[in-house]
Coordinates of C-alpha atoms in Angstrom, one line a residue:
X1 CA 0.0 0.0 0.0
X2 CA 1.6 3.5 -1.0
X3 CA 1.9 5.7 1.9
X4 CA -0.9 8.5 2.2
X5 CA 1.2 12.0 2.3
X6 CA -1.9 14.1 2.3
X7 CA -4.7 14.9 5.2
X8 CA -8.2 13.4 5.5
X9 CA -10.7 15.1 8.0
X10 CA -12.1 12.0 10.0
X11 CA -15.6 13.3 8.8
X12 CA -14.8 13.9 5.7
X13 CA -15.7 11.1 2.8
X14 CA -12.8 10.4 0.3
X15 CA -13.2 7.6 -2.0
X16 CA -10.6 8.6 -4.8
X17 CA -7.1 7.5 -4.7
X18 CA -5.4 9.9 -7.0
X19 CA -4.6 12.7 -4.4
X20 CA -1.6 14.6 -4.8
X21 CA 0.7 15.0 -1.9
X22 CA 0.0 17.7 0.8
X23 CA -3.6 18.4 -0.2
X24 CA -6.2 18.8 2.9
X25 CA -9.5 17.7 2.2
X26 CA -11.5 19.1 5.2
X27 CA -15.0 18.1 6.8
X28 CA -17.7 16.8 5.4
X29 CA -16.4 16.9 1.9
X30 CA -17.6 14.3 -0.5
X31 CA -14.9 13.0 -3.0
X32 CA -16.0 10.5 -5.5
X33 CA -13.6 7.7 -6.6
X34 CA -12.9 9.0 -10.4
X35 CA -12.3 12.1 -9.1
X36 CA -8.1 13.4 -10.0
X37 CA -6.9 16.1 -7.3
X38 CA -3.3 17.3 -7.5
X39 CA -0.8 18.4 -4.9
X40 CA -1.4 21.1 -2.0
X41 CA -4.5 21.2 -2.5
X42 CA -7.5 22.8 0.2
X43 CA -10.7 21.3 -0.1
X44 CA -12.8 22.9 2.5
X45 CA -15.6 22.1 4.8
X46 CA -19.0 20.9 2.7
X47 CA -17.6 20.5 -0.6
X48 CA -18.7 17.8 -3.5
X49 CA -16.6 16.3 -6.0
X50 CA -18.0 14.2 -8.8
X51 CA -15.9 11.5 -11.2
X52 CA -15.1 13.4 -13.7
X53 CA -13.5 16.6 -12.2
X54 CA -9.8 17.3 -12.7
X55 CA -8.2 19.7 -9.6
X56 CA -4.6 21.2 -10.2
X57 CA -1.5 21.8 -7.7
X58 CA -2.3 24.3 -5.2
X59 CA -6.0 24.9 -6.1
X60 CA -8.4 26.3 -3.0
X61 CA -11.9 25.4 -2.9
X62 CA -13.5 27.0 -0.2
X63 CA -16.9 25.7 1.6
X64 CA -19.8 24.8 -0.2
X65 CA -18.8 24.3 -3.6
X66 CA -20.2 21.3 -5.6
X67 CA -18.1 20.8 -8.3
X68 CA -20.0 18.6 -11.0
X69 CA -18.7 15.7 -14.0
X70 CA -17.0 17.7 -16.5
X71 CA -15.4 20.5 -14.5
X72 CA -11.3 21.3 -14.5
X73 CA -9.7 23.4 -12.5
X74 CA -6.0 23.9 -13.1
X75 CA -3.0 24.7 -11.0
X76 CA -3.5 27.5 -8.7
X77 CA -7.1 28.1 -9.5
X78 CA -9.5 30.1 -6.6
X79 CA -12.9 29.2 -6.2
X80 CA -14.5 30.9 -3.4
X81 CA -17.7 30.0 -0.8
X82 CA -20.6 28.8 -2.5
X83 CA -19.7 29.0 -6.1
X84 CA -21.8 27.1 -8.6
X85 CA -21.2 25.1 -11.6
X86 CA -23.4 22.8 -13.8
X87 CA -22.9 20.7 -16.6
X88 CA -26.2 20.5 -18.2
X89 CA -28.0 23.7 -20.0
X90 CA -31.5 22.4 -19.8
X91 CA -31.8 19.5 -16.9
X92 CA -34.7 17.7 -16.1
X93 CA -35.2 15.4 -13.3
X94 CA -34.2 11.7 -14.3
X95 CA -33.2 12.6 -17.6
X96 CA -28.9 12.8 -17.7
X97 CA -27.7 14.3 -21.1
X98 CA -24.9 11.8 -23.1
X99 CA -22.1 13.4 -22.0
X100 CA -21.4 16.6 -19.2
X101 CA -20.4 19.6 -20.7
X102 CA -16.9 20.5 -19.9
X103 CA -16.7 23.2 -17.8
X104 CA -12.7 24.6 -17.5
X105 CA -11.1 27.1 -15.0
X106 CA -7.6 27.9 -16.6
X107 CA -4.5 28.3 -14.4
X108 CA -4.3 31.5 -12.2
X109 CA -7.8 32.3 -12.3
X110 CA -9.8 33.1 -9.9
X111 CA -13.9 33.0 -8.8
X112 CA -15.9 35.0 -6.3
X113 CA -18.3 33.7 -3.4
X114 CA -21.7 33.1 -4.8
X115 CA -21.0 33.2 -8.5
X116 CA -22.7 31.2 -11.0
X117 CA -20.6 29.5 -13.8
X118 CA -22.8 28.3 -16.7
X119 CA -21.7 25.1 -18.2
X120 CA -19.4 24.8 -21.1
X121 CA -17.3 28.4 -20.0
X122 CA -13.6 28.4 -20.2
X123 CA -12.5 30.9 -17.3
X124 CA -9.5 32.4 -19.4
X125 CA -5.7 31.9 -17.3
X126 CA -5.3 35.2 -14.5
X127 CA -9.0 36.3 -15.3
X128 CA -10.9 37.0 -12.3
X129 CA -14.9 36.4 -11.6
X130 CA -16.5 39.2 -9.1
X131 CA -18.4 38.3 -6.4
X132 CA -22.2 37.0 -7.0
X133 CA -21.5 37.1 -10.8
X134 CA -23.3 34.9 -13.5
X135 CA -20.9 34.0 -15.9
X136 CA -22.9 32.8 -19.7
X137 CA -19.5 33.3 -22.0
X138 CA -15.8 32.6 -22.1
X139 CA -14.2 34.8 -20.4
X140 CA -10.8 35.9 -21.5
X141 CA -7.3 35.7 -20.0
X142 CA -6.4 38.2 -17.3
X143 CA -10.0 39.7 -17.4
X144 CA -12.1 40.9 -14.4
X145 CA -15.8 40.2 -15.4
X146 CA -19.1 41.6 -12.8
X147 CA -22.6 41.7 -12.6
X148 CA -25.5 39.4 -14.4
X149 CA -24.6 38.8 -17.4
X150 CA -21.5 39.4 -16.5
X151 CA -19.1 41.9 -18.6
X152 CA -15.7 42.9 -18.4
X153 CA -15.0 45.3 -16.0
X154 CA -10.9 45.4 -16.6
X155 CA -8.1 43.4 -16.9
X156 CA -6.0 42.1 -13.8
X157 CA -2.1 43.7 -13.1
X158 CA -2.7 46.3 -15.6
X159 CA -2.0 49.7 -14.8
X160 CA -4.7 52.3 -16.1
X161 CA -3.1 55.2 -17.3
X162 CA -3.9 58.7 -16.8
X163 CA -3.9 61.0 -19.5
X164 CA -5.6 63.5 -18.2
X165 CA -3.6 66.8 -19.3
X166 CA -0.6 64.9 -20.7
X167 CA -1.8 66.6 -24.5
X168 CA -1.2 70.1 -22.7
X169 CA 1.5 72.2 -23.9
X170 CA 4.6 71.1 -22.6
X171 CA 3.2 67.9 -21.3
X172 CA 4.7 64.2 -21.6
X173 CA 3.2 61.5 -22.3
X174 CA 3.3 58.5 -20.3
X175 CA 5.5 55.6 -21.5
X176 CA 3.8 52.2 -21.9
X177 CA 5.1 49.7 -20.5
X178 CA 4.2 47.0 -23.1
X179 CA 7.4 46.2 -25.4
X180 CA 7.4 48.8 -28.1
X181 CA 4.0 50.3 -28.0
X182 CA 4.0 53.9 -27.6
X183 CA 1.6 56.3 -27.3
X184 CA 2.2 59.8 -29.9
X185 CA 0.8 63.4 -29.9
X186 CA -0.9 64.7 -33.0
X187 CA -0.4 68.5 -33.9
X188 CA -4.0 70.7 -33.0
X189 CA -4.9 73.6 -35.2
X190 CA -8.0 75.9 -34.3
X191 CA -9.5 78.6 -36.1
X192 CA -12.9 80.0 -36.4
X193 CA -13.7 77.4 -39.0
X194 CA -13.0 74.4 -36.4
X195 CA -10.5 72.4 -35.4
X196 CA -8.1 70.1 -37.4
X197 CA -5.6 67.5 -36.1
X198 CA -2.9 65.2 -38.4
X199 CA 0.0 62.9 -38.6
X200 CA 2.9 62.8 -41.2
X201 CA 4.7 59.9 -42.1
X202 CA 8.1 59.9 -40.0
X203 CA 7.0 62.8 -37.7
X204 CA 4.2 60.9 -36.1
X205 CA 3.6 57.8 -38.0
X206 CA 6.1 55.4 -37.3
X207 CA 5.5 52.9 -40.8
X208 CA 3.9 54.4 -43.7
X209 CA 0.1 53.0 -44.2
X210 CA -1.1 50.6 -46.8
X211 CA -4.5 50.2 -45.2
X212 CA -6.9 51.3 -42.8
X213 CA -9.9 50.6 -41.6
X214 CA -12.7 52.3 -38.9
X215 CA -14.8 50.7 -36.5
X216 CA -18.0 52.3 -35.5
X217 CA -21.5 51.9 -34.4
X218 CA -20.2 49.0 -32.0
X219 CA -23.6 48.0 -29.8
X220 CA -22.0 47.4 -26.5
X221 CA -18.9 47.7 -24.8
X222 CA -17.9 44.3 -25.0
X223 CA -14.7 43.5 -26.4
X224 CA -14.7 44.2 -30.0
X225 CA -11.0 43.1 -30.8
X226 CA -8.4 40.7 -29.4
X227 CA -5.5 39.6 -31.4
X228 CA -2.0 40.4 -31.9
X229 CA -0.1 40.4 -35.5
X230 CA 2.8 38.5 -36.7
X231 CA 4.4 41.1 -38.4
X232 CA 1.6 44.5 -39.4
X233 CA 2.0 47.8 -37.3
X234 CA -1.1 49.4 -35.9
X235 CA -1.6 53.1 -35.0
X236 CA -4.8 53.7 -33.4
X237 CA -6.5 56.8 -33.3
X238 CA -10.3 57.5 -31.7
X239 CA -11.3 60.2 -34.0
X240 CA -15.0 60.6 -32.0
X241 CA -16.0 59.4 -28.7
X242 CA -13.9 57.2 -27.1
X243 CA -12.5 53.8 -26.2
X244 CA -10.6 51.6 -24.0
X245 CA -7.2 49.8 -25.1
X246 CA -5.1 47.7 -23.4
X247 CA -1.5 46.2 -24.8
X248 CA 0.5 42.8 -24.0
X249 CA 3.8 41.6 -24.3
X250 CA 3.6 38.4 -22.8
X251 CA 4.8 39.8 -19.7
X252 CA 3.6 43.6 -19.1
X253 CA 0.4 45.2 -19.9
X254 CA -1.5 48.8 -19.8
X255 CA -4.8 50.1 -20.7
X256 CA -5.6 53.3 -21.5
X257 CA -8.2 55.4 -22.8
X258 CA -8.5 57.0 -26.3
X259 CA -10.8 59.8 -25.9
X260 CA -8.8 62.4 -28.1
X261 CA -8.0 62.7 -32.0
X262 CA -4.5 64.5 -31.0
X263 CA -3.8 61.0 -29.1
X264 CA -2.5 58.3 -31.1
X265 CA -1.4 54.5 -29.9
X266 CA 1.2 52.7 -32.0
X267 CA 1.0 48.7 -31.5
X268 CA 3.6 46.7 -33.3
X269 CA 4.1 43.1 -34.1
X270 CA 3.8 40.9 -31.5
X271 CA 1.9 42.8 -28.9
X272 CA -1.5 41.8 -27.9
X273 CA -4.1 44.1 -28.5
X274 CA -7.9 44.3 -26.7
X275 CA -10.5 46.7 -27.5
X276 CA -13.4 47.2 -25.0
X277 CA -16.0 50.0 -23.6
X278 CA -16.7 51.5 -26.9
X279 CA -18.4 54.8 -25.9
X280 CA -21.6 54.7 -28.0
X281 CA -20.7 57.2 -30.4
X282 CA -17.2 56.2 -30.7
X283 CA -15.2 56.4 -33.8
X284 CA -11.7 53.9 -34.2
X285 CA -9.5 55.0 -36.7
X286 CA -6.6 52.4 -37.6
X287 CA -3.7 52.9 -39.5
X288 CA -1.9 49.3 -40.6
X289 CA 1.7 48.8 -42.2
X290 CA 0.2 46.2 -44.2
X291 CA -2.9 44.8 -46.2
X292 CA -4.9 42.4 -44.7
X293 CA -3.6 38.8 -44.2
X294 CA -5.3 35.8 -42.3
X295 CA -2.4 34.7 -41.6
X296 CA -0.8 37.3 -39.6
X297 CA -3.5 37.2 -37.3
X298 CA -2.7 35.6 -33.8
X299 CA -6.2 35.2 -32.3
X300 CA -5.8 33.1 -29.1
X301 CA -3.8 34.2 -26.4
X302 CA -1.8 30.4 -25.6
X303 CA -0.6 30.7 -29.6
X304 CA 0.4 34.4 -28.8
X305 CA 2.4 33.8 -25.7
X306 CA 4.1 30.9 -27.4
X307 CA 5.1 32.9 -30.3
X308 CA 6.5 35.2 -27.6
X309 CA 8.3 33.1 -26.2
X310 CA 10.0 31.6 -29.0
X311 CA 10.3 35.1 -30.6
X312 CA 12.4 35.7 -27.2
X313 CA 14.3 32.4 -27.2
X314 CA 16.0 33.1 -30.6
X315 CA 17.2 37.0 -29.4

């Protein structure tokens, strides 16, 4: 018999055997045998486990969760009191559907008390779920969601910029801390007739433009965009209303707000880009180095920081 190197409550109920070493398992929790939990893990007081639930290294499950065939959490996941999953859209009593959706909590991420996963989301790596929220689509990486349906709120260990009077006279503009992104200042001119602002190629354009494209009229402020490019240049420019940005490198990240047509953002290859809060009249201009190409388009986030990383390993 293999020696037991994690803890049992004596009132607890554990009837798997794959349990990594140093995990607690805690009162009147219910493990079922299929169930997999990894190492150093806390199950707390009153929680169920099903077969077919997968639990990472140091995940915490705190009281009163019932976690349900068809649910993963991965390493260092946080799910707090009383959070519920499912795995069935439309239940009825008696009647089990062929197969549980799968319901996966990517590593880092975490879940407020009371909030309601519906089955089949994939809590995106870092994001974090608010309190009492009731969560109906994926959630992306890094992303605080709130409220019913919930909605991105912000993103986690990104600094929000403020810009407030940096286009003044004399001013300076913050630097970004996102590997080569850069924010620019567009020259003003006023006169009775109105007001005009531009860019020139060199002097505030840092690529010269083959394409460009605007983005209007977006319904919600949900995330419109969320890619990065192999090898176009972006300058951004909200010519009406405004919008929130935030950049990537893999490593750091800011978000800002482009509220101003003398304010310009310059994303290059290889940085992650997300577009969200679209003000209702807002206006995106975007200036690209390149026409369009599928294949320059890196549209999931695990494929970007991979590329990243081998972009960095051959420096």
């Amino acid at each position: 018999m293999s020696k037991i190197d994690y803890y049992v409550h004596p009132q607890a109920l554990l009837e798997s055997t794959q349990v990594g070493a140093g995990s607690r398992i805690w009162a009147f929790s219910h493990v079922l045998p299929g169930a997999r939990i990894g190492a150093d893990a806390n199950i707390c007081d009153h929680v169920f486990i099903e077969n077919q639930v997968v639990i990472g290294d140091r995940v915490t499950v705190k009281c009163g969760v019932q976690l349900w065939d068809g649910v993963t959490l991965e390493d260092d996941v946080f799910i707090g009191p009383n959070v519920t999953f499912s795995n069935d859209p439309a239940p009825r009593s008696k009647l089990k559907p062929e197969a549980p959706l799968q319901t996966l909590v990517r590593a880092g991420a975490s879940i407020g008390s009371n909030a309601t996963i519906r089955p089949g989301i994939t809590i995106g790596p870092g994001a974090l779920v608010m309190d009492g929220a009731v969560v109906t689509r994926d959630v992306p990486s890094n992303a605080i969601v709130a409220g019913n349906p919930a909605h991105i709120t912000g993103y986690r260990d990104t600094p929000q910029l403020a810009l407030a009077g940096s286009l003044n006279a004399g001013a300076t503009l913050p630097t970004l801390q996102a590997r080569g992104a850069a924010l620019h200042k567009l020259p003003k001119i006023v006169d009775l007739r109105g007001a005009l602002s531009f860019g020139e190629v060199g002097a505030h354009l840092p690529f010269t433009p083959q394409r460009f494209f605007m983005v209007y009229d977006v319904p919600s402020k949900e995330v419109r965009g969320e890619h990065a490019h192999k090898a176009c240049h972006q300058f951004l420019v909200c010519v009406k209303g405004s919008v929130g940005i935030v950049v990537d490198d893999g490593e750091r990240r800011d978000e800002l707000l482009l509220d101003n047509p003398q304010l310009g953002l310059h994303i290059p290859p290889m940085v992650w880009g997300i577009q969200y809060q679209f003000s209702s009249d807002a206006v995106l201009l975007v200036l690209a180095s390149d026409c369009y190409a599928a294949d320059d388009y890196i549209r999931n986030y695990d494929d970007f920081l991979a590329a990243v990383r081998g972009v960095n390993d051959g420096r």
